Short mmCIF file of C-alpha atoms and ligand atoms in Angstrom, two decimals:
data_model
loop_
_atom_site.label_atom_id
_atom_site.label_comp_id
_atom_site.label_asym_id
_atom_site.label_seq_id
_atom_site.Cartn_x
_atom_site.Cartn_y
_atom_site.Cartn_z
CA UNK A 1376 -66.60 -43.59 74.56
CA UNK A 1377 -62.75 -42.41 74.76
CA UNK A 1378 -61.54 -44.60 77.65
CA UNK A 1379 -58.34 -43.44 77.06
CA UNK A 1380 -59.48 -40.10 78.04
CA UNK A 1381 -60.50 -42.05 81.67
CA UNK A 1382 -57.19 -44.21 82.07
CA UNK A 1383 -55.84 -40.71 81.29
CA UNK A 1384 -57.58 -38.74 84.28
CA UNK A 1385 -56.57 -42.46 86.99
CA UNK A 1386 -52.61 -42.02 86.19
CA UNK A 1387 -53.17 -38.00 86.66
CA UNK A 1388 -54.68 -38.86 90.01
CA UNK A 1389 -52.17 -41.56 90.70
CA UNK A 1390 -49.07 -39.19 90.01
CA UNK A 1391 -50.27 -36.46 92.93
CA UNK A 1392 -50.88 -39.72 94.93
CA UNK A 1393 -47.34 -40.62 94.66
CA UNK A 1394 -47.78 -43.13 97.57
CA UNK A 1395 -50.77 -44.99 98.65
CA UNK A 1396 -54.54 -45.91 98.10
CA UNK A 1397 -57.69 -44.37 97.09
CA UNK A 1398 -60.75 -46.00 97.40
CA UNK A 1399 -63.81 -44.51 95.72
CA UNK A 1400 -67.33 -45.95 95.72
CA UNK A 1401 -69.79 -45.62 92.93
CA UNK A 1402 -73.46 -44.76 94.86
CA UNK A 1403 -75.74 -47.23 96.14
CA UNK A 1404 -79.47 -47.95 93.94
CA UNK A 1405 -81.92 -46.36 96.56
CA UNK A 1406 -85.38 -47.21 97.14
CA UNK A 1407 -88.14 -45.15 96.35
CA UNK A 1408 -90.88 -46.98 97.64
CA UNK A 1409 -91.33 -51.04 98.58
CA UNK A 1410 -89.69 -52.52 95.85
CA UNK A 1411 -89.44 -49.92 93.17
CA UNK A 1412 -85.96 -47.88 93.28
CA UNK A 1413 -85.30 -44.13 91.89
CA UNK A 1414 -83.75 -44.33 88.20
CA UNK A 1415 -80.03 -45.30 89.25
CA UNK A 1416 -77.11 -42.44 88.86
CA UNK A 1417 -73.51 -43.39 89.19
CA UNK A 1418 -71.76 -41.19 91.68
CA UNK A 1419 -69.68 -38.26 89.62
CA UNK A 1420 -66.47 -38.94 91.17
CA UNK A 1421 -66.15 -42.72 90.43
CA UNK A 1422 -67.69 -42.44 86.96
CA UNK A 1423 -65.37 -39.78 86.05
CA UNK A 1424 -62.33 -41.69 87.05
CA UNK A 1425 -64.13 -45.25 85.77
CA UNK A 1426 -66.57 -44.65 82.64
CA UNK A 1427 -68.43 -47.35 84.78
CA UNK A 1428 -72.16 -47.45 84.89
CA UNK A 1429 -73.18 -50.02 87.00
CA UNK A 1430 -74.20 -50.00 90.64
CA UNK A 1431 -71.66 -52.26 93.37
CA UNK A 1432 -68.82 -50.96 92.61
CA UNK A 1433 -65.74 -49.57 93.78
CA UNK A 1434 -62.60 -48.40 92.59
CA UNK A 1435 -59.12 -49.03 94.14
CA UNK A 1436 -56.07 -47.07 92.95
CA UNK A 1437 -52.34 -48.31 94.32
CA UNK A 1438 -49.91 -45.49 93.65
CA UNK A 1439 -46.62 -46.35 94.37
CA UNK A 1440 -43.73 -48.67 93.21
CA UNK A 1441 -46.51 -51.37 91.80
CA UNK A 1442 -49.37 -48.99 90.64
CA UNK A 1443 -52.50 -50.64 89.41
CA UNK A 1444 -56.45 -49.81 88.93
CA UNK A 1445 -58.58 -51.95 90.21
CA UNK A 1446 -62.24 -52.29 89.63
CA UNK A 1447 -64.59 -54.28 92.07
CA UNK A 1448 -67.79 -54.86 90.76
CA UNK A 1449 -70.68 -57.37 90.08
CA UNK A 1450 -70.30 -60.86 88.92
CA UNK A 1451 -71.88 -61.98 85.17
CA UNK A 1452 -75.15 -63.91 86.57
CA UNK A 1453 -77.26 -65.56 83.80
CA UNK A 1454 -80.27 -65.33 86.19
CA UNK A 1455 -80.30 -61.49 87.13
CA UNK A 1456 -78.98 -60.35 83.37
CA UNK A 1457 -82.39 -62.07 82.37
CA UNK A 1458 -84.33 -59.62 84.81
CA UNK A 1459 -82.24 -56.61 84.94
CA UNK A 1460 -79.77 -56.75 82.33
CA UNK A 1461 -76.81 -56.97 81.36
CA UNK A 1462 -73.40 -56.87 84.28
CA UNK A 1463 -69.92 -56.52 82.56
CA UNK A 1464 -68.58 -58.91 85.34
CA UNK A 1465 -64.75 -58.34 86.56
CA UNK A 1466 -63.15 -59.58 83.46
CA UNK A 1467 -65.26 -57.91 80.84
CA UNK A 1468 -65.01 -54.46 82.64
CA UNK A 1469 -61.41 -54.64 82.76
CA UNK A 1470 -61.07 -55.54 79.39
CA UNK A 1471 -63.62 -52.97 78.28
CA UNK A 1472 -62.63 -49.93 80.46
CA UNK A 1473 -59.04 -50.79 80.82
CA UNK A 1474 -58.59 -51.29 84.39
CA UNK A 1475 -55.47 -53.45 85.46
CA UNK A 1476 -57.16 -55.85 87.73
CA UNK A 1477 -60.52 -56.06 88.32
CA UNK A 1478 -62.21 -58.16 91.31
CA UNK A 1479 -65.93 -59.50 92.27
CA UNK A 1480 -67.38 -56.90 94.34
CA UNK A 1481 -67.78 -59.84 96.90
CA UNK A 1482 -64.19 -60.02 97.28
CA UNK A 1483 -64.01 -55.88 98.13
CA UNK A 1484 -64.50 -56.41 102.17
CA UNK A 1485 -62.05 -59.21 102.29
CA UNK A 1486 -59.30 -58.01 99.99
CA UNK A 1487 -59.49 -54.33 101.47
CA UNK A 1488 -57.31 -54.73 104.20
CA UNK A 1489 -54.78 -56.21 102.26
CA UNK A 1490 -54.42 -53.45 100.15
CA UNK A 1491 -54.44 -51.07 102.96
CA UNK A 1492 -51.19 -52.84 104.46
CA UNK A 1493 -48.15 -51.07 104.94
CA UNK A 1494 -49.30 -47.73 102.87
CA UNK A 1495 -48.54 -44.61 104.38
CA UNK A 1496 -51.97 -42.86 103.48
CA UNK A 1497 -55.17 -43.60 102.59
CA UNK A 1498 -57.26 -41.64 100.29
CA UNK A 1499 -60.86 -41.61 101.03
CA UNK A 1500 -63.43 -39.10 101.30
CA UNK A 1501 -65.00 -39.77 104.74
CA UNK A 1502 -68.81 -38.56 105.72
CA UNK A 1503 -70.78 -39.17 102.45
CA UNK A 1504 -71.58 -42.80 102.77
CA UNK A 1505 -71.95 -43.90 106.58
CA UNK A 1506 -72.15 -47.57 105.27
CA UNK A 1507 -69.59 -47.64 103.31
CA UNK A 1508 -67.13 -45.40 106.15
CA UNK A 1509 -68.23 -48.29 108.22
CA UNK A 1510 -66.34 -50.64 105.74
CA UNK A 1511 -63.12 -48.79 105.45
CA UNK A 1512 -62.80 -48.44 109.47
CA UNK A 1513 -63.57 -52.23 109.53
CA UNK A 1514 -61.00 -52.75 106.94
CA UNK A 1515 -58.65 -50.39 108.65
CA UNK A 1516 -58.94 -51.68 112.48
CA UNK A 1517 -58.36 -55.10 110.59
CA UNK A 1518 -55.13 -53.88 109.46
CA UNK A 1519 -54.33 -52.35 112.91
CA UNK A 1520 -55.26 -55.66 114.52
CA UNK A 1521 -52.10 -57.77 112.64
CA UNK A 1522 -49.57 -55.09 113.29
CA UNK A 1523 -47.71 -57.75 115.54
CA UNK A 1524 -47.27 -60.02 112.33
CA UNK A 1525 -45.42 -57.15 110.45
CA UNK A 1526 -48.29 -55.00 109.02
CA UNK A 1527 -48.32 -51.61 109.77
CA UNK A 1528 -52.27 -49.41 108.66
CA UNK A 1529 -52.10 -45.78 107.17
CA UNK A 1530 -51.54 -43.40 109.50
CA UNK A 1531 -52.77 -40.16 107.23
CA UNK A 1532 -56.11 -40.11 105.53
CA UNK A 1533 -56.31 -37.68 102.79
CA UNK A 1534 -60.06 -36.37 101.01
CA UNK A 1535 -59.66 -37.54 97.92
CA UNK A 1536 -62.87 -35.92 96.43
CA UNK A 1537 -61.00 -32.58 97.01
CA UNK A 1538 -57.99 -33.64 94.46
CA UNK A 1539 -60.30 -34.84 91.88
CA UNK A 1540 -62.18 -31.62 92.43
CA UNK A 1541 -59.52 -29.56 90.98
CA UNK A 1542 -59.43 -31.76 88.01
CA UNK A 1543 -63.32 -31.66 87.43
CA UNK A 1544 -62.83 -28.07 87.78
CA UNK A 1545 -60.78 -27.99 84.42
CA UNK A 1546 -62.81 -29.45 81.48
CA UNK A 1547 -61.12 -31.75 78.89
CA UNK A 1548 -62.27 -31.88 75.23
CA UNK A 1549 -63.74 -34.94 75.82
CA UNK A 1550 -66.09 -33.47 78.44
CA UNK A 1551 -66.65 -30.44 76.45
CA UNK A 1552 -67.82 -31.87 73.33
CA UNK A 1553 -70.49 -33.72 75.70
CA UNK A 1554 -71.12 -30.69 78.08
CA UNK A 1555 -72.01 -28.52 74.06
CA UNK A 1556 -74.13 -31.57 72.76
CA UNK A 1557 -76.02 -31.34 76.59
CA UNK A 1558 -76.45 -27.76 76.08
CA UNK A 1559 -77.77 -27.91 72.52
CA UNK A 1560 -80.39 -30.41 72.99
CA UNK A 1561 -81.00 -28.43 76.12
CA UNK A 1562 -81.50 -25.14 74.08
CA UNK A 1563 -83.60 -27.18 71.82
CA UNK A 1564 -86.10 -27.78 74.70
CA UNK A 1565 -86.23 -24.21 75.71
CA UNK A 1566 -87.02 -22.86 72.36
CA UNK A 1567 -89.71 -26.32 71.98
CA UNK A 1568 -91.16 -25.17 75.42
CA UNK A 1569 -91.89 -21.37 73.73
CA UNK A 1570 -93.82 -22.85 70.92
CA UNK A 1571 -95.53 -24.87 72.98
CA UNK A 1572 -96.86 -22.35 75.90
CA UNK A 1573 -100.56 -20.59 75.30
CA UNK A 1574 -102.69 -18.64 77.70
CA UNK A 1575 -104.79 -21.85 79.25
CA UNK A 1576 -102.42 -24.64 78.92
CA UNK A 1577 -100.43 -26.24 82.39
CA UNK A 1578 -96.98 -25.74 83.53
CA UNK A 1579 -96.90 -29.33 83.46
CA UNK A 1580 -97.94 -29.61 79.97
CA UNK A 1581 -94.94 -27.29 78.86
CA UNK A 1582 -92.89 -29.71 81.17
CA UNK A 1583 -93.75 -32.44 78.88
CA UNK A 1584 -92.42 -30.51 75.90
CA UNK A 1585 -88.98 -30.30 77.79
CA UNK A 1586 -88.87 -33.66 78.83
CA UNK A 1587 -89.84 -34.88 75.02
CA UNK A 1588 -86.72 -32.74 73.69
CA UNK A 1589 -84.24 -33.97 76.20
CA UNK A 1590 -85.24 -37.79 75.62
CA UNK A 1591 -85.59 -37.45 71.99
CA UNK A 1592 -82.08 -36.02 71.95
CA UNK A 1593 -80.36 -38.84 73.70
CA UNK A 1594 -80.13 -37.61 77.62
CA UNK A 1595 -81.07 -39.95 80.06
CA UNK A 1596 -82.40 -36.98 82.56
CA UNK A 1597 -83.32 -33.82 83.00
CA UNK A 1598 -80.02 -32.49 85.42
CA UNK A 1599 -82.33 -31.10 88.34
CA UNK A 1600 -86.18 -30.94 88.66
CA UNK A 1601 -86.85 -28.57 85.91
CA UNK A 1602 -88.84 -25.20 87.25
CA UNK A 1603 -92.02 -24.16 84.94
CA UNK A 1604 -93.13 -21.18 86.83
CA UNK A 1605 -96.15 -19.18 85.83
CA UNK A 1606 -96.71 -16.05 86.65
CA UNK A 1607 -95.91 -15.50 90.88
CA UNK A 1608 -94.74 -18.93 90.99
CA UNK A 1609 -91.65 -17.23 89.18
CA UNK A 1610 -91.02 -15.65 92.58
CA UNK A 1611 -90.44 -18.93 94.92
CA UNK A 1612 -86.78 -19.66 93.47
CA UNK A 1613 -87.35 -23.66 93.89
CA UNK A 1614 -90.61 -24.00 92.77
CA UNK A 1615 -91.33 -27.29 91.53
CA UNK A 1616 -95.09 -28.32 91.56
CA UNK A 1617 -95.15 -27.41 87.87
CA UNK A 1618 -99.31 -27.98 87.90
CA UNK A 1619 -100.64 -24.35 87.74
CA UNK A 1620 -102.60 -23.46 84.53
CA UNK A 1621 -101.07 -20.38 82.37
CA UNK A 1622 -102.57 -17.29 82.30
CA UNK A 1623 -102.72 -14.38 79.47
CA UNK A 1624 -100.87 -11.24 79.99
CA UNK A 1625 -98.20 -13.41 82.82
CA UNK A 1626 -94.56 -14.44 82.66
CA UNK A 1627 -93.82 -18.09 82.69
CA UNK A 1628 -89.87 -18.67 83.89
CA UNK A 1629 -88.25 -21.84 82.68
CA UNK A 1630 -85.23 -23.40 84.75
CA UNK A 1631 -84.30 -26.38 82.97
CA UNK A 1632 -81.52 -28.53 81.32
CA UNK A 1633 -80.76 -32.00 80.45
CA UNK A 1634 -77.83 -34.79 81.70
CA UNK A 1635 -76.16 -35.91 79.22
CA UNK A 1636 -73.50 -39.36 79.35
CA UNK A 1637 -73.53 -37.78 83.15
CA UNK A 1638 -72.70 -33.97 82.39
CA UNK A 1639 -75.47 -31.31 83.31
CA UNK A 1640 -77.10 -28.46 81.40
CA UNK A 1641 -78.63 -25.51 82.92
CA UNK A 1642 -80.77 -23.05 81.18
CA UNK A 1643 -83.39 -20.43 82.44
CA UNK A 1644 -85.79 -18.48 79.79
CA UNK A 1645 -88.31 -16.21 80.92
CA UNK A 1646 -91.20 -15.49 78.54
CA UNK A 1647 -94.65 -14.04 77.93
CA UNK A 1648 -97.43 -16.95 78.05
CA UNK A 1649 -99.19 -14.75 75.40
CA UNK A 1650 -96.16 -14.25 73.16
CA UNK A 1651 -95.63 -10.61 73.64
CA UNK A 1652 -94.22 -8.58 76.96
CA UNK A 1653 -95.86 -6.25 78.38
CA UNK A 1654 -94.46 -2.53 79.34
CA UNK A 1655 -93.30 -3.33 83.12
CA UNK A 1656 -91.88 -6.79 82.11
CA UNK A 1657 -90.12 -5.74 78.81
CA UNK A 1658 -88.54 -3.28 81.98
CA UNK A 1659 -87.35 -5.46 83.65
CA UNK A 1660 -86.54 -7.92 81.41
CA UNK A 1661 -84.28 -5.79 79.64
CA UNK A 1662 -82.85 -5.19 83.18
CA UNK A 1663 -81.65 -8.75 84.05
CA UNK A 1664 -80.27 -8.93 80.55
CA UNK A 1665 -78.28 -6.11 80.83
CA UNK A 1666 -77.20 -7.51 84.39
CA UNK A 1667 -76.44 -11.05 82.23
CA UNK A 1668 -74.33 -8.76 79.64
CA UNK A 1669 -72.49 -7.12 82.50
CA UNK A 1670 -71.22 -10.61 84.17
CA UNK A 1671 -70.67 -11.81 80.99
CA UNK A 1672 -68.42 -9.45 80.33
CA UNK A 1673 -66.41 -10.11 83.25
CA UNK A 1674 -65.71 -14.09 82.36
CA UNK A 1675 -62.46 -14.28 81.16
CA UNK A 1676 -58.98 -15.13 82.04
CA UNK A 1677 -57.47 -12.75 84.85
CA UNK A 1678 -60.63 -12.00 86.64
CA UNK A 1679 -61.77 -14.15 89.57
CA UNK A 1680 -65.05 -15.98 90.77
CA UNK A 1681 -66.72 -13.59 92.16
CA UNK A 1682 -66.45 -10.52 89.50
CA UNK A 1683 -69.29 -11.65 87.28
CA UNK A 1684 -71.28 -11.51 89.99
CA UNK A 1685 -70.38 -8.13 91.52
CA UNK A 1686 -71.10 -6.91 87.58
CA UNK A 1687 -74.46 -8.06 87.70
CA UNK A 1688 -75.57 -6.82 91.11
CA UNK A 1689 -74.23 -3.51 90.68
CA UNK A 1690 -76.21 -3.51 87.06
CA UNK A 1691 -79.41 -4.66 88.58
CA UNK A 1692 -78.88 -2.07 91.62
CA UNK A 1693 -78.91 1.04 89.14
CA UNK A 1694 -81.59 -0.51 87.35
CA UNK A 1695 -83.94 -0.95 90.21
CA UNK A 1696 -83.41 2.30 90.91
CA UNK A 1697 -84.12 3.57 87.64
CA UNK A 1698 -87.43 1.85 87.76
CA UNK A 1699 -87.62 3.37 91.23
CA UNK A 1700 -88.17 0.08 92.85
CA UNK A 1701 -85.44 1.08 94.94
CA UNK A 1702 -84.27 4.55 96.58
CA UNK A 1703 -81.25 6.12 96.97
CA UNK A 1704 -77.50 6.10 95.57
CA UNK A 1705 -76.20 3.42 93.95
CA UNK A 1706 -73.51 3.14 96.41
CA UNK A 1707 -75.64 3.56 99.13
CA UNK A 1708 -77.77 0.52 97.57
CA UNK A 1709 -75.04 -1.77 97.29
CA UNK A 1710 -73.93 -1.13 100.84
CA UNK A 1711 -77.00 -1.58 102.31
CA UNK A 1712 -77.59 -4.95 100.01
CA UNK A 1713 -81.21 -3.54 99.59
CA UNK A 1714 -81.48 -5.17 96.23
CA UNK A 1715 -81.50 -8.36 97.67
CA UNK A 1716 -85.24 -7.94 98.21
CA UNK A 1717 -85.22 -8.03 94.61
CA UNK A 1718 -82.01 -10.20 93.79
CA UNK A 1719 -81.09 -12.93 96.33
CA UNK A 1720 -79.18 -15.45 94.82
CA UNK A 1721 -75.84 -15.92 93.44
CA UNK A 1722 -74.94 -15.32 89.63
CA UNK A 1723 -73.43 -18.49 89.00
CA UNK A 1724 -72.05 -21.62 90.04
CA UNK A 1725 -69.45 -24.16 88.47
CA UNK A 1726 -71.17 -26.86 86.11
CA UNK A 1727 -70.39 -30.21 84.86
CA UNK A 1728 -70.96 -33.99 86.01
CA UNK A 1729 -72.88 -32.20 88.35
CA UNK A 1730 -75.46 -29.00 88.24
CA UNK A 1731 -73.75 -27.34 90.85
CA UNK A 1732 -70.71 -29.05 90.02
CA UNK A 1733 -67.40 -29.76 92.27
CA UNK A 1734 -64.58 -27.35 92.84
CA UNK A 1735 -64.17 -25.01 95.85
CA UNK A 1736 -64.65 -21.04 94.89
CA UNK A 1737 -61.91 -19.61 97.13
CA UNK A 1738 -58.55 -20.41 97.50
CA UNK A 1739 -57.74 -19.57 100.97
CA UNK A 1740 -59.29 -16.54 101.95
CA UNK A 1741 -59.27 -15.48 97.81
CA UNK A 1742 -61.99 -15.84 95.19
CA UNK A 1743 -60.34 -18.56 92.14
CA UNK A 1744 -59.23 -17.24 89.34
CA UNK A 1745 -60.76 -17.44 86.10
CA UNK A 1746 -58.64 -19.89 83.76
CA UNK A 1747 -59.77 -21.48 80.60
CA UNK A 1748 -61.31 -25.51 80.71
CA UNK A 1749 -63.69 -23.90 83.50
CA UNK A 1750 -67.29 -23.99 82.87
CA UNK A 1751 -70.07 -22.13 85.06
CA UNK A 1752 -73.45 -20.33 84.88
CA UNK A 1753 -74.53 -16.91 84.73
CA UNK A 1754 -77.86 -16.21 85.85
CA UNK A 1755 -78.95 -12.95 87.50
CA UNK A 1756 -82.70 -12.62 88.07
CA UNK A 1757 -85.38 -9.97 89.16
CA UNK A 1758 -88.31 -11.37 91.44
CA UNK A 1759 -90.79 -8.81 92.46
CA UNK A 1760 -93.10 -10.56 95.20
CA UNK A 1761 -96.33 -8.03 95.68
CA UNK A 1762 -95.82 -5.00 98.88
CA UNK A 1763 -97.37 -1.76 99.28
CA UNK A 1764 -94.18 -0.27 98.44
CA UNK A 1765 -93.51 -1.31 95.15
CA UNK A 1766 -96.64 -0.21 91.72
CA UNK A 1767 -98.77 -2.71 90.84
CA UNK A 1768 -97.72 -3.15 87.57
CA UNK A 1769 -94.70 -4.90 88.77
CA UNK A 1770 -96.02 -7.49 91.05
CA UNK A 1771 -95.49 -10.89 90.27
CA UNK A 1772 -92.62 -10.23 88.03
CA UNK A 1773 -90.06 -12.94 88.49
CA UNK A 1774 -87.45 -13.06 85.47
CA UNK A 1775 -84.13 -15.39 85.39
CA UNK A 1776 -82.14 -15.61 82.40
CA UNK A 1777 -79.49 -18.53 82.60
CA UNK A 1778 -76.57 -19.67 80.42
CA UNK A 1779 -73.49 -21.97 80.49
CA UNK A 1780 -70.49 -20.34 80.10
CA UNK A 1781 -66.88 -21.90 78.99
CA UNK A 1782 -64.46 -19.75 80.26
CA UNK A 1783 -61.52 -19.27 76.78
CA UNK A 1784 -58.08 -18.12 76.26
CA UNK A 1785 -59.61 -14.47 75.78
CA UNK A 1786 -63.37 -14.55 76.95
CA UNK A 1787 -66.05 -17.35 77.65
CA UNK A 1788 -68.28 -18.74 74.99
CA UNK A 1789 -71.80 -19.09 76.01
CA UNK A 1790 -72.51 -23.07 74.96
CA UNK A 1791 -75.98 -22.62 75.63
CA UNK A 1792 -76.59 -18.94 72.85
CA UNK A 1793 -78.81 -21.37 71.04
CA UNK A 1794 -81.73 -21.02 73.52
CA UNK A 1795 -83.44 -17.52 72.15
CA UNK A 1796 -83.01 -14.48 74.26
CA UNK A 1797 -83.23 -11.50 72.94
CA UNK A 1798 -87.19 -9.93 73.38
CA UNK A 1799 -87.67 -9.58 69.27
CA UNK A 1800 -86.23 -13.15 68.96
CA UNK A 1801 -88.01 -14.96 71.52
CA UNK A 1802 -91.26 -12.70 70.31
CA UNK A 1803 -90.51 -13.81 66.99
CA UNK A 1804 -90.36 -17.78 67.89
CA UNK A 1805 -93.67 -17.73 69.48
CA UNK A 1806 -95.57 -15.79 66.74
CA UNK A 1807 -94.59 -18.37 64.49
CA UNK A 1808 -95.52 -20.91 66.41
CA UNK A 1809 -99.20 -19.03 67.04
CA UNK A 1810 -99.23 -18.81 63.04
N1 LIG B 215 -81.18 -25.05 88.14
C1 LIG B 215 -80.33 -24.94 89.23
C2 LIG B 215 -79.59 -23.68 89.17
O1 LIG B 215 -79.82 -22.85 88.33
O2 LIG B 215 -78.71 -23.45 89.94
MN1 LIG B 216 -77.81 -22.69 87.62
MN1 LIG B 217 -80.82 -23.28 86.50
#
């Protein structure tokens, strides 16, 4: 691990500090059921600022005259290490991660209001943690309580999530080079998950495929519940049961991507459980890639958020008409938003430590501009629930094709090409697999 990279991003946020503290909790290990917790995740924001793993623990930055890191976190305790492993304690963490001080977590409550004293603004991101808010007020009306001896509390508070958010919004090469290995193991699973899926086998057992790629390439989870969707389960967007069985001559749609070191993936592939499309979805397959090659198109430099998706929605819009799914003008279509019957989701979203990762889309009343270092997804779909209204041979059509794009100097590059896409390729993978 570069922890220079991570003392690197602390002095950034310390410099557009200039004057007070920020205080930013890792999460809390939750329980999932009596004594058995979910797997723990370190909250994006401290790790990204910390390179620390561990649960109980909080981060203090002083900016000012007498800057300093400081980690709080757990003692070294013989007894636990022997049932849960092993703690860094205060002095190996600084040492290791290059803090300046670092503190028992025990210490955090009583040392707190100390550090508050006589700083103009505290920076804090307030509503995510009601336990932890409790804390800071406590800390704070502590503060206010001694302001006859001398001590005076903050009198702004400032979100600090939303300044680290415009650095998470910029990748460095040290979170590329993870976010490309994420997206190649990733890509790995997709293509594993093709070879894998026959007419009478489970979503879940293509699940298991995934999940065997990801793990056998290093990532400790998959980013989000991974989606195996057969054949109208394509159509609900969320769909997570994963436990239908897979039928000949049907779709199955594939939303999945691993965490890697903390960074997400997030690929879709939609493909024919029998290994070859059919007429109606080779249609509209060919559709929502064309819609994917339009937004593409439109990530780069100069252009802003919202561009790659107004490509793909006016691309899937003369294509539904085309099939005739839709009637009317294309202008007409978009005006109306009638192809949100068909299309109702965004075509992308920001990605990183998170899936949909941090960083606001407008500035002001503006959509962002494009700039290289950003990374987000482009994934236009076609779901085509059964109606009256619409031929047969469509129904049950739900196709989503997914990538992860790094926006460049002069274009994006798509990290995630290495998960096949094109009809003859994908055709290809799974009649070699059938062989
Ligand atoms: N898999 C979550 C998403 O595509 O946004
Ligand atoms: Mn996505
Ligand atoms: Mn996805």
């Amino acid at each position: 691990m570069n922890i220079e990279a991570f003392r690197a991003r602390r002095n950034r946020l310390l410099a557009q500090m200039e004057r007070g503290v920020a205080v930013i909790p890792t999460a809390p290990e939750r329980a999932r059921n009596r004594d058995t917790h979910y797997p723990y995740r370190f909250d994006s924001y401290f790790y990204y600022l910390s390179a620390f793993r561990e649960p109980e623990a909080v981060l203090v930055l002083v900016a000012g005259d007498e800057q300093k890191s400081i980690l709080f976190c757990r003692d070294k305790d013989v007894e636990r290490e022997i049932w849960d492993g092993y703690r860094h304690g205060p002095d190996g963490a600084r040492e290791t991660f290059a803090f300046d001080v670092a503190h028992s977590i025990g210490k955090f409550d009583e040392m707190l209001p100390d550090l508050l004293a006589n700083q103009p603004t505290l920076f804090h991101s307030m509503g995510h943690d009601d336990a932890f808010d409790a804390r800071i007020v406590a800390a704070l009306n502590r503060v206010r309580a001694n302001t006859r001896a001398g001590q005076h509390a903050p009198t702004q508070i400032r979100d600090v999530r939303a300044m680290v958010d415009e650095m998470r919004l910029i990748k460095d090469e040290h979170e590329l080079a993870t976010m490309r290995r994420a997206a190649a193991i990733s890509a790995e699973a997709h293509r594993r998950a093709m070879q894998a899926t026959r007419p009478g086998r489970h979503e879940y057992e293509v699940e298991a495929e995934l999940l065997h790629a990801f793990r056998r390439g290093g990532s400790e989870f998959p980013a989000y519940s991974s989606i195996v969707a057969g054949g109208a389960n394509a159509c609900v967007l969320h769909y997570v049961e994963n436990d239908a069985m897979l039928n000949d001559g049907d779709l199955l749609l594939i939303d999945a991507g691993c965490e890697l070191n903390g960074y997400a993936s997030d690929i879709t592939r939609t493909f024919p459980v029998n290994g070859r499309y059919s007429g109606p979805q080779r249609d509209v397959y060919q559709l929502v890639l064309a819609a994917q090659a339009a937004a593409i198109a439109e990530i780069r430099p100069g252009r802003h958020w919202n561009e790659p998706h107004d490509a793909a929605v006016k691309a899937l819009a003369q294509g539904l008409l085309d099939l005739k799914l839709l009637e009317g003008s294309l202008d007409g279509v978009l005006e109306s938003a009638d192809y949100r019957r068909f299309y109702m989701h965004r075509t992308g979203h920001w990605l990183g430590l998170d899936v949909h990762d941090a960083g606001e889309y407008k500035i002001g009343d503006t959509w962002r501009p494009l700039v290289p270092g950003m990374m987000l997804t482009v994934e236009p779909g076609c779901y085509i629930r059964p109606a009256d209204d619409v031929p047969r041979a469509f129904w049950n059509i739900g196709i989503r094709i997914e990538d992860d794009a790094l926006v460049t100097a002069d274009g994006c590059e798509l990290i995630t090409a290495a998960a096949p896409k094109r009809i003859e390729d994908i055709e290809a993978v799974m009649r070699d697999a059938h062989q």
